[in-house]
Coordinates of C-alpha atoms in Angstrom, one line a residue:
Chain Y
X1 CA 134.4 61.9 84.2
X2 CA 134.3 64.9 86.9
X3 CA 132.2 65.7 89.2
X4 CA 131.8 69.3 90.6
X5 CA 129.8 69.5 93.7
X6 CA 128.5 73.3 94.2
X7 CA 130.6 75.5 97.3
X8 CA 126.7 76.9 97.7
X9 CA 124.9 73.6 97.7
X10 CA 123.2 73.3 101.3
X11 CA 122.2 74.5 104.2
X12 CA 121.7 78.2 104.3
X13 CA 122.2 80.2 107.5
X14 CA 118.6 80.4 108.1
X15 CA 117.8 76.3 107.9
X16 CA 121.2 76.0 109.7
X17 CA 119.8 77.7 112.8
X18 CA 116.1 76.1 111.9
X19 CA 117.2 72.7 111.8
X20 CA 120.1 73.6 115.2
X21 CA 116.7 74.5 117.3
X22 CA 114.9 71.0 116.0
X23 CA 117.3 68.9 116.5
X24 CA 118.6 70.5 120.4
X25 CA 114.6 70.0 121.0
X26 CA 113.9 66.9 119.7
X27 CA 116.2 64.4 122.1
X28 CA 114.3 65.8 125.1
X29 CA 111.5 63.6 124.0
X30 CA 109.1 66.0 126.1
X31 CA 105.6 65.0 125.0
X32 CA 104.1 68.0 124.0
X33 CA 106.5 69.8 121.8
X34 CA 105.9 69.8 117.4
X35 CA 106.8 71.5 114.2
X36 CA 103.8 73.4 112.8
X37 CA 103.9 72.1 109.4
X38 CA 107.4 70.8 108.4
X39 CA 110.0 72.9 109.7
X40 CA 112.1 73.2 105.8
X41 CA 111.5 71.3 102.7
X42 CA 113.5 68.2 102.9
X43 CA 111.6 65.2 103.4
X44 CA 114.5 63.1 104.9
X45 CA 115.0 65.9 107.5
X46 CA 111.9 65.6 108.7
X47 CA 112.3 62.0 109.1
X48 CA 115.3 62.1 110.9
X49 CA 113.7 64.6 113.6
X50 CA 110.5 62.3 113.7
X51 CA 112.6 59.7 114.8
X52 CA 113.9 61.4 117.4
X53 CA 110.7 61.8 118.8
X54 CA 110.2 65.6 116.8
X55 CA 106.7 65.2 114.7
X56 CA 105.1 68.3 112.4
X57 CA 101.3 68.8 112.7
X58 CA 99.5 70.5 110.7
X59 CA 95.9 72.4 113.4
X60 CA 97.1 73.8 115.9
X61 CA 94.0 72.2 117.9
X62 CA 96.0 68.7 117.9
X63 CA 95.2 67.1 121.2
X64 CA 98.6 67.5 123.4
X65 CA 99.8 70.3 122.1
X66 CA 102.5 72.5 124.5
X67 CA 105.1 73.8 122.5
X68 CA 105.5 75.0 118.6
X69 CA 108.1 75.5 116.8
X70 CA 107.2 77.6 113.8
X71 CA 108.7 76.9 110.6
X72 CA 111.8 78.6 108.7
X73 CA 109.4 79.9 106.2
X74 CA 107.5 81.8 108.6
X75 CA 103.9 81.8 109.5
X76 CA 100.8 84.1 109.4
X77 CA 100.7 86.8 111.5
X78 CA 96.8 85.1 112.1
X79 CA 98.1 82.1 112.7
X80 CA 100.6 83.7 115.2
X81 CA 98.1 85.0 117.3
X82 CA 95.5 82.0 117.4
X83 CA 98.5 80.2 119.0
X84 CA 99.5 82.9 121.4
X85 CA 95.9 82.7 122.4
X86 CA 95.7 79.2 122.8
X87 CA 98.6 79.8 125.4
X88 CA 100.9 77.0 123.6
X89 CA 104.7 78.2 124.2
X90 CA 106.1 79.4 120.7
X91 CA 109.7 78.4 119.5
X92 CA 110.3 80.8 116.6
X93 CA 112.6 79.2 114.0
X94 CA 111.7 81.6 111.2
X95 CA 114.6 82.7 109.4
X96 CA 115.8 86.0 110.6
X97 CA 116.0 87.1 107.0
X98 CA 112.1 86.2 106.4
X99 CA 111.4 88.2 109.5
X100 CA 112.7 91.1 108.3
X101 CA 110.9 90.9 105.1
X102 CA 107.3 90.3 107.4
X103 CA 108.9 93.4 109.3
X104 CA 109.3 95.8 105.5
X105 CA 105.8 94.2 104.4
X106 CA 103.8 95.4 107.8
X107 CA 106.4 98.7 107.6
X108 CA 105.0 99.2 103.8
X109 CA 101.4 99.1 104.9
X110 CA 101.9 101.4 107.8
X111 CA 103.3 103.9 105.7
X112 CA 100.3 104.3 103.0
X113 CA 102.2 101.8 100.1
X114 CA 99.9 99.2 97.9
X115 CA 102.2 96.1 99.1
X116 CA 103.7 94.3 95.8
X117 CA 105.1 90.7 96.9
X118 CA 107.1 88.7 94.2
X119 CA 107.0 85.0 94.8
X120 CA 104.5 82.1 94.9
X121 CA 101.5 82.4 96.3
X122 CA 101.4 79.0 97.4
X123 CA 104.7 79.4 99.2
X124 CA 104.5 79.3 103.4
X125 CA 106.7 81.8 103.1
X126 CA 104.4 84.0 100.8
X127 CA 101.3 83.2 102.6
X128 CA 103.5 84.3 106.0
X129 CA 104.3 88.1 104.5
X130 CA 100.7 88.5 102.8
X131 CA 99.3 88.8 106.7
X132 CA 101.5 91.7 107.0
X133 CA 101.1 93.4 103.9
X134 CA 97.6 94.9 104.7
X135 CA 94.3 94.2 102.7
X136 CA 95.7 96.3 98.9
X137 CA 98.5 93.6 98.6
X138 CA 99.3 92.1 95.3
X139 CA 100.9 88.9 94.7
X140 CA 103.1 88.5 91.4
X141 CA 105.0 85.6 90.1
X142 CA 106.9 87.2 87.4
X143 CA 105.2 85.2 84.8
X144 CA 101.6 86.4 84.7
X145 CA 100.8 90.2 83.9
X146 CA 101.1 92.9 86.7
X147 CA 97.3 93.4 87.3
X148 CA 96.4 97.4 87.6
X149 CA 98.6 98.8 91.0
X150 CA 98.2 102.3 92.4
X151 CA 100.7 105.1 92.5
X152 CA 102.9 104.4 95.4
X153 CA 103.7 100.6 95.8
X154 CA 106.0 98.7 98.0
X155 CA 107.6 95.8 96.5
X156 CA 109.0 92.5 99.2
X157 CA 110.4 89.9 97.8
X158 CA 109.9 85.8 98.8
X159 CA 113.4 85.4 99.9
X160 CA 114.7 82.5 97.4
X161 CA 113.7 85.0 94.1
X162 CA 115.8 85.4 91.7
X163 CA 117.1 89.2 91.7
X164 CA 116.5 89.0 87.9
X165 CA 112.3 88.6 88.5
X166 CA 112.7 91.4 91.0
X167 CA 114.2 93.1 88.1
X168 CA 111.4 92.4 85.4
X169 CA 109.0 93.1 88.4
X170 CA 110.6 97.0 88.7
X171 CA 110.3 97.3 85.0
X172 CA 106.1 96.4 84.8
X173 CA 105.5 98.4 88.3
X174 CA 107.4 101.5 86.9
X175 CA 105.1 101.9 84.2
X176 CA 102.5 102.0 86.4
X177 CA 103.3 103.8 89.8
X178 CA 105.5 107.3 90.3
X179 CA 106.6 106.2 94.1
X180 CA 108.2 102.6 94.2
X181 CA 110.1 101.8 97.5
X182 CA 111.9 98.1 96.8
X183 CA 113.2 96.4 99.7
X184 CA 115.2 93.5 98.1
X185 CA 114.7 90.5 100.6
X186 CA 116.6 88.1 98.2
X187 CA 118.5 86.0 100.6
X188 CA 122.2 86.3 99.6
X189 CA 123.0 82.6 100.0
X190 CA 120.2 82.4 97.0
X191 CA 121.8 84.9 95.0
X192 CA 124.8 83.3 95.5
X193 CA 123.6 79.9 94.8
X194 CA 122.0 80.8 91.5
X195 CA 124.6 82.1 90.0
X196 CA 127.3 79.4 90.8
X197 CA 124.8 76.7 89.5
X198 CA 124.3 79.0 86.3
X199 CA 128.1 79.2 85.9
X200 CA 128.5 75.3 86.4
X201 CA 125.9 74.0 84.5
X202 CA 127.2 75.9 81.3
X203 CA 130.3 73.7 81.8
X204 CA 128.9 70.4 82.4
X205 CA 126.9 67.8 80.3
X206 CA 124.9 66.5 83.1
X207 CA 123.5 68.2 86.1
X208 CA 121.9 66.7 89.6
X209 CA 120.3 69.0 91.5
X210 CA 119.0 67.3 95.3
X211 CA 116.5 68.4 97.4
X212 CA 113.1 68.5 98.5
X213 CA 110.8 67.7 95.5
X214 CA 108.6 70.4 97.9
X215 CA 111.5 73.2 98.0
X216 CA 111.2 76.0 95.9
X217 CA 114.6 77.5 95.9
X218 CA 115.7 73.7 94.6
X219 CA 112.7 73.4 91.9
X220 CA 114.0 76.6 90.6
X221 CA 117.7 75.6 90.5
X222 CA 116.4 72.8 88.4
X223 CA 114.3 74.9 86.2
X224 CA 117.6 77.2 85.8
X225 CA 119.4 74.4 84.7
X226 CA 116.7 73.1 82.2
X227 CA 116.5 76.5 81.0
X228 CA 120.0 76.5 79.9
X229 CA 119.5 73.3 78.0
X230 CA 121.9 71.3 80.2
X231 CA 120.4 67.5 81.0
X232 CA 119.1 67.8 84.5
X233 CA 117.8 66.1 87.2
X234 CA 116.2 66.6 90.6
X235 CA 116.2 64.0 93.1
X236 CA 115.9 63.9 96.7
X237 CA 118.5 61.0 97.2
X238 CA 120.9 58.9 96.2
X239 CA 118.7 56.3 95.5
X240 CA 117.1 57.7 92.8
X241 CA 120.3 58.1 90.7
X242 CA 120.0 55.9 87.3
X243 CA 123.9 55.3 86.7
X244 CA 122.9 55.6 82.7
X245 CA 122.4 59.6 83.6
X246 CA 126.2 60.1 83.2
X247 CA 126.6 57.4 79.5
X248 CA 129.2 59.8 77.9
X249 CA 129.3 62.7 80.1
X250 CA 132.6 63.8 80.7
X251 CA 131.8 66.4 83.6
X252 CA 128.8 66.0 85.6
X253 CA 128.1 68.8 87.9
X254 CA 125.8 68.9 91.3
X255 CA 124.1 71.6 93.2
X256 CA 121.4 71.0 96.1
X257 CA 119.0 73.9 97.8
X258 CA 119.1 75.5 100.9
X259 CA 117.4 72.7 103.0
X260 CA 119.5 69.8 101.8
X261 CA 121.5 68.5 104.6
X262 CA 125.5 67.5 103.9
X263 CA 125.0 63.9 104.3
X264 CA 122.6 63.5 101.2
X265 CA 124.7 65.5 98.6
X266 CA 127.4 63.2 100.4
X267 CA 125.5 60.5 99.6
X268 CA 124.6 61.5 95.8
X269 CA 128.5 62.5 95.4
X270 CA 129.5 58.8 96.7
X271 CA 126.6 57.2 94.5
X272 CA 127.5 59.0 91.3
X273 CA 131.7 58.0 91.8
X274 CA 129.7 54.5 92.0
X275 CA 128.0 55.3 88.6
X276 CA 130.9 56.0 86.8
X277 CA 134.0 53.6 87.8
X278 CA 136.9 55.6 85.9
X279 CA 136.0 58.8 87.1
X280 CA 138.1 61.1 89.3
X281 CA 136.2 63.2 91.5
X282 CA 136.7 67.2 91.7
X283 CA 135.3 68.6 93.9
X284 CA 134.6 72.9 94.4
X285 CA 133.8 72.4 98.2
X286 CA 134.5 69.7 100.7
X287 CA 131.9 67.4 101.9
X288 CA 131.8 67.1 105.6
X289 CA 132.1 63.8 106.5
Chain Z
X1 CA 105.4 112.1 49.5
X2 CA 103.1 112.4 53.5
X3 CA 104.1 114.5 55.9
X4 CA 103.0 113.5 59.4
X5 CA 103.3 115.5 62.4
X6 CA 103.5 114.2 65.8
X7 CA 100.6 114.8 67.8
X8 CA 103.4 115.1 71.0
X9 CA 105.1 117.6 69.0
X10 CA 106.0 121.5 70.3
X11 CA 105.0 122.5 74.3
X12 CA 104.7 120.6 77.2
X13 CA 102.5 121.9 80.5
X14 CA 105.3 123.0 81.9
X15 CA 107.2 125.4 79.3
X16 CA 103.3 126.5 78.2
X17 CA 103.6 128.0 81.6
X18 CA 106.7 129.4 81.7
X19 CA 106.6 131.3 78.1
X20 CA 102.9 132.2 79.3
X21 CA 104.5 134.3 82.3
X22 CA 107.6 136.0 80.5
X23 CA 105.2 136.7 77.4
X24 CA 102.8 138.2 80.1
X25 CA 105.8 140.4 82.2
X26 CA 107.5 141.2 78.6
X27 CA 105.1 143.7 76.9
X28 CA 105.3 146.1 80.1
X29 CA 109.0 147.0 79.3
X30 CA 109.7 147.5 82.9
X31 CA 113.0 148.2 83.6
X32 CA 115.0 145.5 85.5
X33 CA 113.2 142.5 84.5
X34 CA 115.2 139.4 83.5
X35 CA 115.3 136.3 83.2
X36 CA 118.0 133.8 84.8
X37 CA 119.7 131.6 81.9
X38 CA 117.5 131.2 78.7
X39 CA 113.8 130.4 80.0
X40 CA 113.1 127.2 78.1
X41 CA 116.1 125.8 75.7
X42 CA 114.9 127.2 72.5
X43 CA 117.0 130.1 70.7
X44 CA 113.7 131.6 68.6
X45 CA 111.4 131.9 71.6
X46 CA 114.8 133.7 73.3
X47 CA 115.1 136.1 70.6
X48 CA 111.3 137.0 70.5
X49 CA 111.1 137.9 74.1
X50 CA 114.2 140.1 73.9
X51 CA 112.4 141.9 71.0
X52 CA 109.6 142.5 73.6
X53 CA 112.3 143.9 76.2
X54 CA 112.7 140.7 78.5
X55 CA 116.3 139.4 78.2
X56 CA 118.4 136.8 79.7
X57 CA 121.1 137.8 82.2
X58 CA 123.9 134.8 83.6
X59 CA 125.3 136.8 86.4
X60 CA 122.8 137.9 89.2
X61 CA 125.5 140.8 90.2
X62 CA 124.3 143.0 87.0
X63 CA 123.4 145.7 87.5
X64 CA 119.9 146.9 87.7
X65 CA 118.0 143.8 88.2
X66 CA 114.4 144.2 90.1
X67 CA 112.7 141.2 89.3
X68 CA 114.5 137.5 88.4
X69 CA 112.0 135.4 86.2
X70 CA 113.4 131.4 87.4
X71 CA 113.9 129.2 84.3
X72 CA 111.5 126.2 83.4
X73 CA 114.6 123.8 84.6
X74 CA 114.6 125.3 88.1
X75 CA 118.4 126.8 90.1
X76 CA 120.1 125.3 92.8
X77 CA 118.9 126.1 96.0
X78 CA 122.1 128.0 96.9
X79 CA 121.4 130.4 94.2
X80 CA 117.9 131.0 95.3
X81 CA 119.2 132.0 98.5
X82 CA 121.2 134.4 97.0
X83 CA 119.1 136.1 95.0
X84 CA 116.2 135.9 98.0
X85 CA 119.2 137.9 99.8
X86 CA 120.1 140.2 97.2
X87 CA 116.6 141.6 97.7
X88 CA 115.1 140.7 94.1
X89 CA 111.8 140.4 93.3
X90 CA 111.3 136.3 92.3
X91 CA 109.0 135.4 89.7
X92 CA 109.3 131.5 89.7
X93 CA 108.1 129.9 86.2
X94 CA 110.0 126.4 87.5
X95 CA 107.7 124.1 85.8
X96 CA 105.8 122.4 88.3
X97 CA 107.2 118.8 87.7
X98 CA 110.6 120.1 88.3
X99 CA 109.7 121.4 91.4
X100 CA 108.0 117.8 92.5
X101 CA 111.6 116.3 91.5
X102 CA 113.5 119.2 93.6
X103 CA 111.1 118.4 96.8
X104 CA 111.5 114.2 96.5
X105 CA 115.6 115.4 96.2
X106 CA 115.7 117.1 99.2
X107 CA 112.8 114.6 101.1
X108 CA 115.1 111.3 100.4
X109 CA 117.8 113.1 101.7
X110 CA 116.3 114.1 105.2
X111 CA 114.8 110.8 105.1
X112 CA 118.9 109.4 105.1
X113 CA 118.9 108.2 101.7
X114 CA 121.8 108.6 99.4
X115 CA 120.1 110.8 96.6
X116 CA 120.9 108.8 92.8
X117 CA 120.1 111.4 89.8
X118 CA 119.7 110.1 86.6
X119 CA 120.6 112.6 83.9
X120 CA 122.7 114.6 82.8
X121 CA 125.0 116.1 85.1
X122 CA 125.4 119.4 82.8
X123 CA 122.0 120.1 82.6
X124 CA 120.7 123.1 84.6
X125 CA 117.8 120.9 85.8
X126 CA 119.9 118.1 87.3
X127 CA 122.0 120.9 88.5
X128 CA 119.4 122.3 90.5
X129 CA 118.4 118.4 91.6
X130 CA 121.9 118.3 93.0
X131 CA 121.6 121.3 95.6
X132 CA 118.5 119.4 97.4
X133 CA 120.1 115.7 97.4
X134 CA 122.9 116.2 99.8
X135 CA 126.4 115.9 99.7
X136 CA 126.2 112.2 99.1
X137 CA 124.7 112.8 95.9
X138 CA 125.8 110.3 92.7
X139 CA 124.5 111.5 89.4
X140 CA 124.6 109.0 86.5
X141 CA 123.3 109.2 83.0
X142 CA 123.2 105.6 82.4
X143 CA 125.8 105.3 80.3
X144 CA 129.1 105.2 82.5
X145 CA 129.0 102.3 85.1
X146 CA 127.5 102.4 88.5
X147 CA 130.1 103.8 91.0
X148 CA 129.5 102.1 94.6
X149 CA 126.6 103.0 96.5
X150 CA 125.1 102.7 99.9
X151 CA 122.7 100.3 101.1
X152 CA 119.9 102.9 101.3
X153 CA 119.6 104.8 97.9
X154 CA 116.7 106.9 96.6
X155 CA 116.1 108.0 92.9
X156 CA 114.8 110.5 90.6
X157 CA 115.0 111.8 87.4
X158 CA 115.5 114.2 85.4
X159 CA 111.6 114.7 84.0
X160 CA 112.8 114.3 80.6
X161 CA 114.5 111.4 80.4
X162 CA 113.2 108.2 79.1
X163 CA 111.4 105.3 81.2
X164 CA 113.9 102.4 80.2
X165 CA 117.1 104.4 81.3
X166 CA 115.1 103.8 84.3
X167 CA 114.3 100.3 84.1
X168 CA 118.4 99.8 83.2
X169 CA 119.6 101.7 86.6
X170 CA 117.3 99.8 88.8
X171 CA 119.0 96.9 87.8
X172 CA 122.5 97.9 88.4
X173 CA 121.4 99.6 91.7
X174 CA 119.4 96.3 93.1
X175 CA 122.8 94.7 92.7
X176 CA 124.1 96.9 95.5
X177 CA 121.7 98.5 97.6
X178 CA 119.1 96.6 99.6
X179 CA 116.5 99.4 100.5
X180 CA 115.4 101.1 97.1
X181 CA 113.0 104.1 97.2
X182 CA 112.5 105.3 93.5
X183 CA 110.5 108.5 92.6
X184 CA 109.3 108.1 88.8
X185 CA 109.9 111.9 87.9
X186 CA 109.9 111.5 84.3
X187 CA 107.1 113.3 83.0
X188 CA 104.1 112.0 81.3
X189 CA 104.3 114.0 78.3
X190 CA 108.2 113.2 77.8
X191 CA 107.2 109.6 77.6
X192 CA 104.3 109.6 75.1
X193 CA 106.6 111.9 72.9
X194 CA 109.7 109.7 73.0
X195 CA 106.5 106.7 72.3
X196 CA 105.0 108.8 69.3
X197 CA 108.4 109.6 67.7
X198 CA 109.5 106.2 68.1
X199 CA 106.4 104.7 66.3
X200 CA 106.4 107.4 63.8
X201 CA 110.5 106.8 63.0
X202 CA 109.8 102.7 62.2
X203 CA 107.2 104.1 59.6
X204 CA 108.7 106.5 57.7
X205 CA 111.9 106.9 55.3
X206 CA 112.9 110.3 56.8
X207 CA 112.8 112.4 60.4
X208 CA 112.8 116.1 61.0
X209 CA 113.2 116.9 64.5
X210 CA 112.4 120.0 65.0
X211 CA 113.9 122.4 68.8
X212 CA 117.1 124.0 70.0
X213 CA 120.6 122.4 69.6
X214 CA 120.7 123.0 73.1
X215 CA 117.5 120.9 74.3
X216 CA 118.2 117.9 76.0
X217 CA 114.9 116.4 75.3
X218 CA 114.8 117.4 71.4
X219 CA 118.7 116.1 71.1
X220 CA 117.3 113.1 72.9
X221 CA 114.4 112.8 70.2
X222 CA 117.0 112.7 67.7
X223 CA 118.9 110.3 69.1
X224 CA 116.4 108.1 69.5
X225 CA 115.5 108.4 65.6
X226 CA 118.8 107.4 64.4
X227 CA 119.1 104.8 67.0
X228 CA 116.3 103.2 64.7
X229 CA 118.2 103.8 61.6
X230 CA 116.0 105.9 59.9
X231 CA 117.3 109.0 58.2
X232 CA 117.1 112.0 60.7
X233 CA 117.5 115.8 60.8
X234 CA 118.0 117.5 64.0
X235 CA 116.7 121.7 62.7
X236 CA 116.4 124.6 64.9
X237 CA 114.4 126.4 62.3
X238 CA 112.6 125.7 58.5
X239 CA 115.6 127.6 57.0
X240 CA 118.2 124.6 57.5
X241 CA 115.7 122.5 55.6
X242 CA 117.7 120.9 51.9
X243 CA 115.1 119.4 49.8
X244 CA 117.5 116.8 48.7
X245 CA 117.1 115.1 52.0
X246 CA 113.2 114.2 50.9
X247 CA 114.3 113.1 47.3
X248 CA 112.6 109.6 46.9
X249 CA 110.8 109.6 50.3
X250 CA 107.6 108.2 50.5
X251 CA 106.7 109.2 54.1
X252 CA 108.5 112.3 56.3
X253 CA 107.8 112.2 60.3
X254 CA 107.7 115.6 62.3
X255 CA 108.3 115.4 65.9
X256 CA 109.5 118.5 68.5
X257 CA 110.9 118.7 71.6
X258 CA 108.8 120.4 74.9
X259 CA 110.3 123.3 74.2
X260 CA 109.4 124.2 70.4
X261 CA 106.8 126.9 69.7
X262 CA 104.0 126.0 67.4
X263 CA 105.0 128.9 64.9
X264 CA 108.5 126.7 64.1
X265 CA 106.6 123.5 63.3
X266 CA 104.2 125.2 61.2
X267 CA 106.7 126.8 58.9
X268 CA 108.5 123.6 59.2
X269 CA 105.8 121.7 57.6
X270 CA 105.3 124.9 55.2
X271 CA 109.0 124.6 53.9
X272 CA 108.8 120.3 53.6
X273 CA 105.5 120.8 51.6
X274 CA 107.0 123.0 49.1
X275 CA 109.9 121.3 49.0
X276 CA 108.3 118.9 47.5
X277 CA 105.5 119.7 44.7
X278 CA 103.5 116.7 44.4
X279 CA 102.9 115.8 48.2
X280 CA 100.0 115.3 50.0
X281 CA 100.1 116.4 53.6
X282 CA 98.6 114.3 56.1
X283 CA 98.9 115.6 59.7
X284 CA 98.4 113.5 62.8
X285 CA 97.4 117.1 64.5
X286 CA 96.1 120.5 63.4
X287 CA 98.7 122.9 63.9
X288 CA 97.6 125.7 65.1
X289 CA 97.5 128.8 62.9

């Protein structure tokens, strides 16, 4: 049996620096200082930095509050100024590349454009660029009908999309609107990351994909591989790993989002070698140690 | 045997307007009247100004030229100039679509976008395009790949091509560029005709397709027909019409491009009845007597 593991899988640039700011904050123990809301979707993450003395709250009229670090998914503009008001200091660890899509949102609605956002309107992220996208806004998941635009629209894009929604999006808007400006926020790392895990799990009979069971860029890896009729499985850890997974696979590939740290796909690389004592690892990437 | 007529069929708003104006200059027989290139792409309607005294000229040095009637496809901006400096009187019968295209050209380009035509790069409309979008202009017809583009693109098209050429460049150019500003220039009357004749083609056993061998829009009709398999005739006039091609058709289709006068289809639906004795015309429109 093989085992791939994904050169994408992991941390992206903009959890990288997320996660860098949390854990330089967190060893100062300074009362006072929390996440607002987790800072990225990885449950063990947050552990980690709660241990260290780093907690996420969820009002921002927590008793004790001095400092916030906001979230790498970005929070409402709102939201942004209640805490300015309420004179807490702000740590912003939004990722850049969200900011700039907040920026071509608020820049859209300035300039006269309907605001179109593709994504999930659940999503932090989402909820973040629909406070800068003016009171017209639209938000579109790529699976329900476009509801009736007007003629010049603006389209932002959650950043972990997959360019081929943004694609379909183009193709119901243009039938609609005669002036479409499209600023494609898809994070490249997510673009990347899709299409490596589409290429491997056409070559493999089993595919693990670990991360936050609360990440969307991971759920959608996952639903990518189902899609493509490959076994699959999303776990958060090692732990969950059933050794019977990989009966009679002969190459089992693994992929993880943008918020799983290095030492669980670590972890879930060791535990599947575990699974399967004849099989010879080969690896795409190196696994930090 | 029906005969059904396209209710798209024959004149859009634009070349309406344009034959309007040289019918209405013709009749005086002024000297020095002309117009620049063939006013709309249709031989017949050429001829029967020229009866009247208006003819076409290619070369704005000829001599004795007073007044230049502009083409329904627009001239490049250089050319205007020139004939502005020559001292000519300009009647402009540029349908007004056109002209929308030529303005959102040359406003992407101030604006620093790199201007992307789609079209057809021999086309007297595109070629007009061209002289507002800059020098960094990339014209594709969305056959031949995408060459490498810049970050910052705009688009428009041609007004006669159809919507999903559109659809298909956006995806290709969302691949490379990450700010996107499309103008939808296609015109509304293009797109219900190419809708009508494609309906019409997956219901009947034979096409006509009636305009000049030199329209892009009628050629594109026809292109579209056999695209669908059915049996299809591209005709300039009723008196290229063979009977044979209607021998055991149940239903024949009609369509026209933009810029076929009513007077063709009419005797085109003349010559298909009598081609055939026993048929029973049923028309989607009235044609106009």
């Amino acid at each position: 049996m093989k085992v791939i593991v994904a050169k994408t899988a992991g941390f992206c640039f903009g959890v990288k620096r997320a996660v860098n700011i949390a854990f330089e904050m967190a060893p100062k123990k300074q009362k006072g200082i929390f996440t607002l809301g987790p800072i990225i979707h990885n449950p063990q993450l947050i552990e980690e930095l709660r241990k260290k003395g780093l907690a996420p709250i969820e009002d921002i009229n927590t008793a004790g509050i001095k400092t916030l670090i906001i979230r790498t998914h970005g929070i409402p503009l709102q939201l942004l100024n209640k805490i300015s008001a309420a004179g807490y200091e702000i740590v912003d660890a939004t990722c850049p590349f969200v900011k700039k899509a907040q920026h071509y949102a608020k820049l859209l609605k300035e300039h006269g454009y309907q605001v179109i956002i593709l994504g999930d309107r659940e999503h932090p992220e989402v909820q973040g660029l629909m406070s800068y996208a003016g009171k017209n806004v639209v938000v579109v998941d790529g699976k329900s009908p476009l509801p009736e635009i007007k003629r010049k629209v603006g389209i932002v894009v959650q950043t972990t999309q997959p360019v081929a929604a943004l694609k379909k999006l183009f193709g119901e808007v243009v039938e609609q609107a005669k002036d479409v400006k499209v600023y494609n926020t898809i994070c490249n790392s997510t673009a990347l990351r899709l299409k490596e895990t589409e290429e491997m799990a056409k070559g493999v009979d089993t595919m693990l994909v670990v991360g936050g069971k609360n990440s969307a860029n991971t759920t959608q890896l996952a639903r990518l591989c189902r899609a493509l009729a490959v076994s699959t499985h999303h776990i958060e850890t090692a732990a969950e790993i059933v050794p019977e997974w990989f009966t009679g696979a002969k190459r089992v590939g693994i992929t993880a989002g943008a918020s799983t740290p290095d030492w669980i796909i670590k972890d879930v690389v060791k535990r599947v070698s575990a699974s399967a004592p004849c099989l010879r690892r080969r690896g795409h990437r190196r696994i930090k140690g």
